[in-house]
Short mmCIF file of C-alpha atoms and ligand atoms in Angstrom, two decimals:
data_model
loop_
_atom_site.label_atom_id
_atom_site.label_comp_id
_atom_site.label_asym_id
_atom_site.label_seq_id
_atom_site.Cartn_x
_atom_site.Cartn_y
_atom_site.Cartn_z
CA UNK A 6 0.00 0.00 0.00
CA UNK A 7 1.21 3.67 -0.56
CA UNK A 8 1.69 6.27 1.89
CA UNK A 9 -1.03 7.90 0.84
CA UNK A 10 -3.68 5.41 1.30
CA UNK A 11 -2.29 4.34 4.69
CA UNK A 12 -2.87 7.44 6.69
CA UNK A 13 -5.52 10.32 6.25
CA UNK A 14 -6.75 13.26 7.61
CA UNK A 15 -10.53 13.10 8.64
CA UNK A 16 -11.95 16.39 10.19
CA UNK A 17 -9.53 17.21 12.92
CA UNK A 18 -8.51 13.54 13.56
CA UNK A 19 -5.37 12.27 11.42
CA UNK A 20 -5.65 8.37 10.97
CA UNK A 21 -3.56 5.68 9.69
CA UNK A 22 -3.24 2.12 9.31
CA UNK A 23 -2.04 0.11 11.72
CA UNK A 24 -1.93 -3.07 9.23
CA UNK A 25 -0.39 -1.16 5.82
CA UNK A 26 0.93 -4.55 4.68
CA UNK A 27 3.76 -6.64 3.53
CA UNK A 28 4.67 -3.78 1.40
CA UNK A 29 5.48 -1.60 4.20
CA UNK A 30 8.28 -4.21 5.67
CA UNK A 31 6.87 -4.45 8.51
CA UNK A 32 5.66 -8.26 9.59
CA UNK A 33 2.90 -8.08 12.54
CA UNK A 34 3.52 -10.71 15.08
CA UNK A 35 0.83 -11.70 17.02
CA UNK A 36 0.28 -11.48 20.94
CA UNK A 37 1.06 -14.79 20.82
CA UNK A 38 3.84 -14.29 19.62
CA UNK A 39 5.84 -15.43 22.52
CA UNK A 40 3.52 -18.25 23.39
CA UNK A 41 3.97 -19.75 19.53
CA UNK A 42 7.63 -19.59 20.39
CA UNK A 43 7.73 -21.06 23.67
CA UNK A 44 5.40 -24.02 21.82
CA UNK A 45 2.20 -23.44 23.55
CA UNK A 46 0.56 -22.61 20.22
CA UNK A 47 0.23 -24.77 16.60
CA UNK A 48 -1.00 -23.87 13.17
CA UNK A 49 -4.68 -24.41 12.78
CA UNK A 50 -5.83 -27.73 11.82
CA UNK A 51 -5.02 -31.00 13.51
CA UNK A 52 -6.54 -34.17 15.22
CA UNK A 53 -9.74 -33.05 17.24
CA UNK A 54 -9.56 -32.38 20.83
CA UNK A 55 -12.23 -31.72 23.36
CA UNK A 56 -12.08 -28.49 23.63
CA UNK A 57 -10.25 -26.42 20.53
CA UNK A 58 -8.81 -22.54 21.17
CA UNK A 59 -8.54 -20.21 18.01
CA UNK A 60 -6.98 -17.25 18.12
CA UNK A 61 -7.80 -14.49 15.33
CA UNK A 62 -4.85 -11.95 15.53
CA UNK A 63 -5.01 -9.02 13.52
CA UNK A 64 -8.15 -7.94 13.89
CA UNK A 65 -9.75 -4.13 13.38
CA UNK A 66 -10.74 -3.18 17.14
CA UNK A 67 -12.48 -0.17 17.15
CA UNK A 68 -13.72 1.57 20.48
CA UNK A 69 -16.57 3.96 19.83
CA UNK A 70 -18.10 6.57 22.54
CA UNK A 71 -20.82 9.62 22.19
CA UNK A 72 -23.71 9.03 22.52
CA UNK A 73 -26.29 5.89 21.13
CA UNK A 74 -28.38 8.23 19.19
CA UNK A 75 -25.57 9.75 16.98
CA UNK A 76 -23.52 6.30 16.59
CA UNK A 77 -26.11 3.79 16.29
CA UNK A 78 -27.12 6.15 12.96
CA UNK A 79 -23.13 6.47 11.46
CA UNK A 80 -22.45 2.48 12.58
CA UNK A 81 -25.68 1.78 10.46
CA UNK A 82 -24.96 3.38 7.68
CA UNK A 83 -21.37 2.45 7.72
CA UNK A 84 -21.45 -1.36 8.38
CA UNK A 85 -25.03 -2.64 8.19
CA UNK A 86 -25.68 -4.01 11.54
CA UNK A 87 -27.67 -1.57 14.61
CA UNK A 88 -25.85 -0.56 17.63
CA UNK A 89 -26.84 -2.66 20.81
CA UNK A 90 -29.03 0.08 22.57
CA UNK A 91 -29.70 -2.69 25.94
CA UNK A 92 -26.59 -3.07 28.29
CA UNK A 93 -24.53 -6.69 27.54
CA UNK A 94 -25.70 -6.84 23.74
CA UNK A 95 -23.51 -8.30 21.17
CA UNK A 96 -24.78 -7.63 17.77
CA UNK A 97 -23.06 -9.54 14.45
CA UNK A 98 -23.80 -9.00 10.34
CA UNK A 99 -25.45 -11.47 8.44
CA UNK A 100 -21.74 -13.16 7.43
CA UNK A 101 -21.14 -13.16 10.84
CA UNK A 102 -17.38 -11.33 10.68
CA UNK A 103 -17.92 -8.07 11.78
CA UNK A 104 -19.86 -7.04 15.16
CA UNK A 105 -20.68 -4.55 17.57
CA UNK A 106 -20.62 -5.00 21.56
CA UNK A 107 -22.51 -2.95 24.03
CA UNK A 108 -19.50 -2.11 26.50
CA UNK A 109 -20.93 0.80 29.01
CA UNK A 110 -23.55 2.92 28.45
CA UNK A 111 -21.52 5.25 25.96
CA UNK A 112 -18.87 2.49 24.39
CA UNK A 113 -19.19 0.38 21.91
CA UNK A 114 -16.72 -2.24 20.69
CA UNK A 115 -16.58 -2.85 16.84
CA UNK A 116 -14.62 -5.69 15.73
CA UNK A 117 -13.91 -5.94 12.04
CA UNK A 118 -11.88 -8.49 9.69
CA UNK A 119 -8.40 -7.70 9.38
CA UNK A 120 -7.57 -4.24 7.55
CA UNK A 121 -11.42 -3.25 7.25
CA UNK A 122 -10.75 -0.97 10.31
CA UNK A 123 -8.93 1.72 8.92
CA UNK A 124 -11.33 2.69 6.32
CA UNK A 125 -14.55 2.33 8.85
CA UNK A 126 -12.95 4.23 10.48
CA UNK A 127 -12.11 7.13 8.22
CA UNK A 128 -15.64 6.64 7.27
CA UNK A 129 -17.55 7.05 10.80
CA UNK A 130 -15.59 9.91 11.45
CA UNK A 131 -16.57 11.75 8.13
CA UNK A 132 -20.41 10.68 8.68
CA UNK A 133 -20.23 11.86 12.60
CA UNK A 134 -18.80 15.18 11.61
CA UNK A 135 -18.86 17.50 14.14
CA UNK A 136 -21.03 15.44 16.91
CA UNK A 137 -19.52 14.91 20.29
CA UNK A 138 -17.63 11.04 19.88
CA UNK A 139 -14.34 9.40 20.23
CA UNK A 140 -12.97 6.99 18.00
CA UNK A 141 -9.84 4.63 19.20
CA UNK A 142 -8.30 1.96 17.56
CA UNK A 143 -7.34 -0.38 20.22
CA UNK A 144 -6.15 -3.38 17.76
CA UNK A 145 -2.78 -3.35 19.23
CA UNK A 146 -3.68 -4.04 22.44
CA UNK A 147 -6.08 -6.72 22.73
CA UNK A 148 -6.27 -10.01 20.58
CA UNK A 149 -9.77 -12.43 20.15
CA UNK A 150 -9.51 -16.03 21.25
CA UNK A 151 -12.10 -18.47 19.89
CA UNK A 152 -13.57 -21.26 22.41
CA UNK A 153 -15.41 -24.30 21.13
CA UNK A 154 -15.91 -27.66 22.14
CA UNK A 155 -18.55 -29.50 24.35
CA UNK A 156 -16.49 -29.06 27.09
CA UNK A 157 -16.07 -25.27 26.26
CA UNK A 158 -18.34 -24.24 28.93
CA UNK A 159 -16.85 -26.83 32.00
CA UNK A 160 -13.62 -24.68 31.12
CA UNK A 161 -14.97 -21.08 31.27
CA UNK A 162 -17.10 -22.50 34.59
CA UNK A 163 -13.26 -23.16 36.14
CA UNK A 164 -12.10 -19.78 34.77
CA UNK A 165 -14.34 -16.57 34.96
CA UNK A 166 -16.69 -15.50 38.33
CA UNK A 167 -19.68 -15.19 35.64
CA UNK A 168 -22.35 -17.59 35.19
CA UNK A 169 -21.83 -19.10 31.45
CA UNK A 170 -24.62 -21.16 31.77
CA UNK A 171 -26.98 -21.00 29.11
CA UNK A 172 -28.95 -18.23 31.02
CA UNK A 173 -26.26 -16.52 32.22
CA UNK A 174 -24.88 -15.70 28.79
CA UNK A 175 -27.07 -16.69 26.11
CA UNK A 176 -26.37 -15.85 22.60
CA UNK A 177 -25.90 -12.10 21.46
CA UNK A 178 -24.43 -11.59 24.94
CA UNK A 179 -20.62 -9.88 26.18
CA UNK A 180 -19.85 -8.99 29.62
CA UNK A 181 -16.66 -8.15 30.60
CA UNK A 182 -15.68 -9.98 33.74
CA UNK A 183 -12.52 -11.73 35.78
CA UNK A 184 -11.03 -14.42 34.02
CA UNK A 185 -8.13 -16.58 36.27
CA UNK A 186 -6.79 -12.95 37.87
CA UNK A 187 -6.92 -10.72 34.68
CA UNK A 188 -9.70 -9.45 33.10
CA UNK A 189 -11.55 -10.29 29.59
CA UNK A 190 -14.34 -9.57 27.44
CA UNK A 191 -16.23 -12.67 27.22
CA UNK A 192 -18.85 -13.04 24.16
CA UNK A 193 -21.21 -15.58 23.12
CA UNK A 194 -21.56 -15.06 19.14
CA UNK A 195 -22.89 -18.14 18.55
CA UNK A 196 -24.30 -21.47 20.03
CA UNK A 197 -21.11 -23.43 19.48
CA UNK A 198 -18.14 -20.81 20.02
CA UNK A 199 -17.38 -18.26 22.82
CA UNK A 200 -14.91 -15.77 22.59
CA UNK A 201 -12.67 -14.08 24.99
CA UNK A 202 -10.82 -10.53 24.26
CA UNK A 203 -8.11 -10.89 26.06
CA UNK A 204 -5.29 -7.72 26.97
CA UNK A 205 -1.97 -8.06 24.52
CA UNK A 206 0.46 -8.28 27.64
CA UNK A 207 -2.19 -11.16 29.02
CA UNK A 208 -2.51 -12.86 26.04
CA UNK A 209 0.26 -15.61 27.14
CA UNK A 210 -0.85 -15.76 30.85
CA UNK A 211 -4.24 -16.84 29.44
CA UNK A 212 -3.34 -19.40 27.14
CA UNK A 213 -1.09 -20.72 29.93
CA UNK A 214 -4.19 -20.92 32.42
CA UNK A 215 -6.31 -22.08 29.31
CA UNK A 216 -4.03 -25.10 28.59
CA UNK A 217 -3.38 -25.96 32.40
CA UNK A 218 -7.38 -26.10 33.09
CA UNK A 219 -7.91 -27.32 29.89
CA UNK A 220 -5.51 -30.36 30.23
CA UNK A 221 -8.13 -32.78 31.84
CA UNK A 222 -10.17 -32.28 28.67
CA UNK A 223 -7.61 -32.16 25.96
CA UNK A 224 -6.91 -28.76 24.48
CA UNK A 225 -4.95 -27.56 21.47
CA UNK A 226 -4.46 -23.67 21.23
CA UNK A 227 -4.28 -22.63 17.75
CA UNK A 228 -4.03 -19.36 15.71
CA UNK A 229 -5.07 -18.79 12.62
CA UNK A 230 -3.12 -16.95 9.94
CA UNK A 231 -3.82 -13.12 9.30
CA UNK B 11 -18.54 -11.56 49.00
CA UNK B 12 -21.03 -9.32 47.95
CA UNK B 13 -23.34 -10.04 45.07
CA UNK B 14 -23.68 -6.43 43.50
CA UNK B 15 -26.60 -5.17 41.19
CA UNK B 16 -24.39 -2.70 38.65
CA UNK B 17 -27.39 -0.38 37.97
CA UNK B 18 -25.43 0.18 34.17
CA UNK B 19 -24.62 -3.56 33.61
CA UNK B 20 -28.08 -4.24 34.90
CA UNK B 21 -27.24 -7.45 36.69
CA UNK B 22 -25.91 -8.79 39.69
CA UNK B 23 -21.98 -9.37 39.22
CA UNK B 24 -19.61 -10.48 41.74
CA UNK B 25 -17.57 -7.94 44.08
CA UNK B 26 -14.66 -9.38 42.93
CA UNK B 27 -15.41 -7.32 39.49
CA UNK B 28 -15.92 -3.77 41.82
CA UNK B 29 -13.62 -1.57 43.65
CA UNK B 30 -14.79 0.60 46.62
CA UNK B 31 -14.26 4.23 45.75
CA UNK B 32 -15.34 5.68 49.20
CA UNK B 33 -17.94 8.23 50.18
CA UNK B 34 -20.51 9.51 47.42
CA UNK B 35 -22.39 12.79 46.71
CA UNK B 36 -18.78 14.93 48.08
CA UNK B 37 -19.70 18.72 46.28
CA UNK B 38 -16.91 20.15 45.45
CA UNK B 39 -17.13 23.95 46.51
CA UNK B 40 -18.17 25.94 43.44
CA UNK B 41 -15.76 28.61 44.25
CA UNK B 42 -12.03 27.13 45.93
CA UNK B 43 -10.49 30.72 46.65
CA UNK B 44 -13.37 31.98 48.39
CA UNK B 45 -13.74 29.26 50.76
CA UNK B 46 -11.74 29.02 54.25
CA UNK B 47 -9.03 26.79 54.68
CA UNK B 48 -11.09 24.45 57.33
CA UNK B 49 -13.89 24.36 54.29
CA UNK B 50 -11.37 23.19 51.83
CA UNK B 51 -9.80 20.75 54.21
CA UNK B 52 -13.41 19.49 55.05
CA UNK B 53 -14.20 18.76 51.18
CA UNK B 54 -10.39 16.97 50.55
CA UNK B 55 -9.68 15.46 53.97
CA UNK B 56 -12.59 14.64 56.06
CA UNK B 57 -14.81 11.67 55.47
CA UNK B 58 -17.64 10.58 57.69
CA UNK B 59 -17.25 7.11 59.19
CA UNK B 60 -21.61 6.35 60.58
CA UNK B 61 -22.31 2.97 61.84
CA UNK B 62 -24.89 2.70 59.31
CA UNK B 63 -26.08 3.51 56.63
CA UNK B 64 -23.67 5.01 54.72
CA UNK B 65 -23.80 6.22 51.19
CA UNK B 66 -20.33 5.45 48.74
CA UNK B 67 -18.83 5.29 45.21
CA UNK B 68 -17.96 1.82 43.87
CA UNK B 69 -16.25 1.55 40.22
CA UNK B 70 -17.47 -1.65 38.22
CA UNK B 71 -13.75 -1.61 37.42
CA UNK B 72 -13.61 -4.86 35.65
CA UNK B 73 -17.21 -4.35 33.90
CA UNK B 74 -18.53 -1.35 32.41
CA UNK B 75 -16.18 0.77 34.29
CA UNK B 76 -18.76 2.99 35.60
CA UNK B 77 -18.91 4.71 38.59
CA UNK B 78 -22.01 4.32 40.78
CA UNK B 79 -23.74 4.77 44.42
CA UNK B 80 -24.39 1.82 46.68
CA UNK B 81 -26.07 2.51 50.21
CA UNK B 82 -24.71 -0.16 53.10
CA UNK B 83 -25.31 -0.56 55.98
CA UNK B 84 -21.36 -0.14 58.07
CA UNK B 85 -22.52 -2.62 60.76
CA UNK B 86 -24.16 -5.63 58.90
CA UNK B 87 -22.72 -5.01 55.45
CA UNK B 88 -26.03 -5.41 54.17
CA UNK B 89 -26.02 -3.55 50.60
CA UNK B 90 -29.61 -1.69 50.61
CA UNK B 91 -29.77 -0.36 46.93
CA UNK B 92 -27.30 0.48 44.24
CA UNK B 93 -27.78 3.38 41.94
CA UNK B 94 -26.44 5.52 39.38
CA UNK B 95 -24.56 8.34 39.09
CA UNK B 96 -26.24 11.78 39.70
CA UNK B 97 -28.92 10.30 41.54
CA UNK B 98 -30.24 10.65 45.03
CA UNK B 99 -30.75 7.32 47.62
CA UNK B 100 -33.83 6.43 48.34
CA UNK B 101 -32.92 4.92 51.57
CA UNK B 102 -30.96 7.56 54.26
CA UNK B 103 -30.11 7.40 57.75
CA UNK B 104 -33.39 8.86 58.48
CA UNK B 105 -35.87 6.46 56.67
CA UNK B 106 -34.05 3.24 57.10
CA UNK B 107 -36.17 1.33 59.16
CA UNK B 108 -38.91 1.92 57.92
CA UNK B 109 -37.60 1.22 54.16
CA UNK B 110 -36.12 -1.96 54.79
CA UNK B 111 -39.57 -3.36 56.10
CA UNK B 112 -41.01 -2.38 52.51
CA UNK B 113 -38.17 -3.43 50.64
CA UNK B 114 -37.00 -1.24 48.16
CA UNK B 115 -36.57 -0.65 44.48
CA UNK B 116 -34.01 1.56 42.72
CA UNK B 117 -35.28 3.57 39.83
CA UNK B 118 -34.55 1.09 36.86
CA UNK B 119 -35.89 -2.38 38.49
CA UNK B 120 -32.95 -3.50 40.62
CA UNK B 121 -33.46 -4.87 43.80
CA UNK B 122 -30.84 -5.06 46.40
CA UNK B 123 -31.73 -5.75 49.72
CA UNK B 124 -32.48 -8.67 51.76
CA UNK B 125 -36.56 -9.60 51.29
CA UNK B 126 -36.72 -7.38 48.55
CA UNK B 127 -35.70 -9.61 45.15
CA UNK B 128 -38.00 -10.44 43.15
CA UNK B 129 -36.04 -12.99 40.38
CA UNK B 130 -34.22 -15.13 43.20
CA UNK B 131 -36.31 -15.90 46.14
CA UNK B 132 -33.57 -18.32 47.06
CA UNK B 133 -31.24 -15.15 47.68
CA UNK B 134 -34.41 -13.52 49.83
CA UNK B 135 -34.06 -16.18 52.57
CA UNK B 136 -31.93 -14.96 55.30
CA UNK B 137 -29.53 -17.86 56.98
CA UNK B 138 -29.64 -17.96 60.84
CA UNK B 139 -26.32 -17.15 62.13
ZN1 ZN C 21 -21.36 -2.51 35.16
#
């Protein structure tokens, strides 16, 4: 990508990309980084285990705040889904890739594929204009692990204070909470897969506590490729 | 442990997700330079300590992140109601009593008090000590 396109000027916010590219020379490494080299971490793919951990680095985390009114209409327009107006929603689009996460009463979480975020984001800011909102890309310091597995839920159950029971956290539903003694998001997209959004500097210390309480299960801790 | 009703999170969450930010509703004075120095050391320094009821700031620090009021009660810990920012209790020192015979509601549906749940009658039941 060129210079150009990878940073921009948007009313009185400059922007740029924080994933220009192989072109740039600059390879990302993951938060797991460190984990992948210490061998807690394999490619995806493999013989099934019980309980199966994804991680999906690299992708567009967007923290919005201002009020509901003024973002639900921009984050309509802009990507297709509603804002979740009622505290703990989790809201995805019809692929299923891109969502938005009720996180207080005036933040938002957007997570977007890989590279999407910049331009969203150059694109919310020039729909909200002048109204009173904050956008921050928080990419770089928080990476989404995938849960799934029958015994998904026995494993959250020995990790986080909250009640993952189906009617604790039914679909469409993210609290953030105490996981082992850090804290996460924790999301239920869909009926078979949890997620966690875990802090970059905690990403190792919960795969570590993931693969210790996931031992009596089986567990393999994957990530996927960019 | 305390079982705390987050009046932005709209549930009950465990205190292990709050912090204690100590005593609520402190006005700042509206004018610093015009007010004596015992005034200003009042407002910075001096916190009231009731056995009681006693209105303070928690932070659902691990949550939302909000700040919000909880009235407790110093001697049995008892949390009477939770609510948010900018609002007034419901239950003071002076009304106490007779508000924790009629149980009491906050202004958006949460309960929090002993006898005063609806969703969870099991947490209603007091254990004899
Ligand atoms: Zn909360």
């Amino acid at each position: 990508m060129s210079e150009a396109r990878s940073e921009a000027s948007v009313g009185n916010a400059a922007t740029f990309d924080t994933h220009p590219g192989a072109d740039a020379g600059v390879t990302p490494e993951s938060p797991l980084q460190w984990s992948r080299v210490q061998g807690r971490v394999t490619e995806e793919g493999g013989a099934a285990e019980q309980i199966r951990v994804v991680e999906r680095p690299f992708l567009g985390h967007l923290v919005l705040r201002g009020g509901a009114i003024t973002l639900d209409e921009a984050v309509r327009a802009e990507l297709g889904v509603s804002l979740p107006g009622k505290p703990l929603g989790l809201v995805l689009d019809a692929e299923g890739s891109r969502s938005v996460q009720w996180v207080s009463p005036d933040e938002w979480l957007v997570i977007v594929p890989a590279g999407e975020e910049f331009e969203l984001e150059n694109r919310l800011r020039a729909r909200l204009g002048d109204a009173h909102f904050a956008i921050v890309n928080v990419g770089g310091g928080q990476t989404l692990l995938e849960l799934s597995g029958e015994k998904a839920r026995e494993l959250l159950m020995k990790s986080v204070t909250y009640d993952v029971h189906e009617h604790g956290l039914p679909v469409g539903k993210a609290v953030g909470t105490v996981f082992a003694k850090t804290s996460v998001v924790l999301r239920r997209p869909s009926e078979e897969r949890f997620e966690l959004v875990v802090r970059r500097s905690f990403a190792d210390y919960c795969v570590r506590w993931l693969r210790d309480a996931g031992r009596e299960y089986g567990l393999r801790v994957e990530s996927a490729s960019p | 442990m305390f079982h705390i009703f987050c009046p932005y999170c709209q549930e009950y969450r465990e205190e292990e997700e709050f912090h204690p930010s100590g005593q609520a509703h402190l006005v700042r004075p509206a004018d610093p330079a015009s007010v004596s120095d015992e005034e200003w050391g009042d407002y910075l320094f001096f916190r009231d300590n009731p056995r009681g009821i006693h209105h303070e700031m928690w932070v659902h620090r691990l949550g939302c992140r909000k700040f919000f009021n909880i009235t407790r009660d110093t001697a049995t810990y008892e949390i009477l109601e939770t609510y948010r920012m900018g609002e007034q209790p419901s239950i003071t020192a002076a009304n106490a009593e007779v508000r924790r015979e009629q149980g009491v509601q906050t202004a958006d549906g949460g309960w929090q008090t002993v006898g005063a749940q609806p969703e969870n009658s099991r947490l209603n039941e007091e254990t004899p000590s």
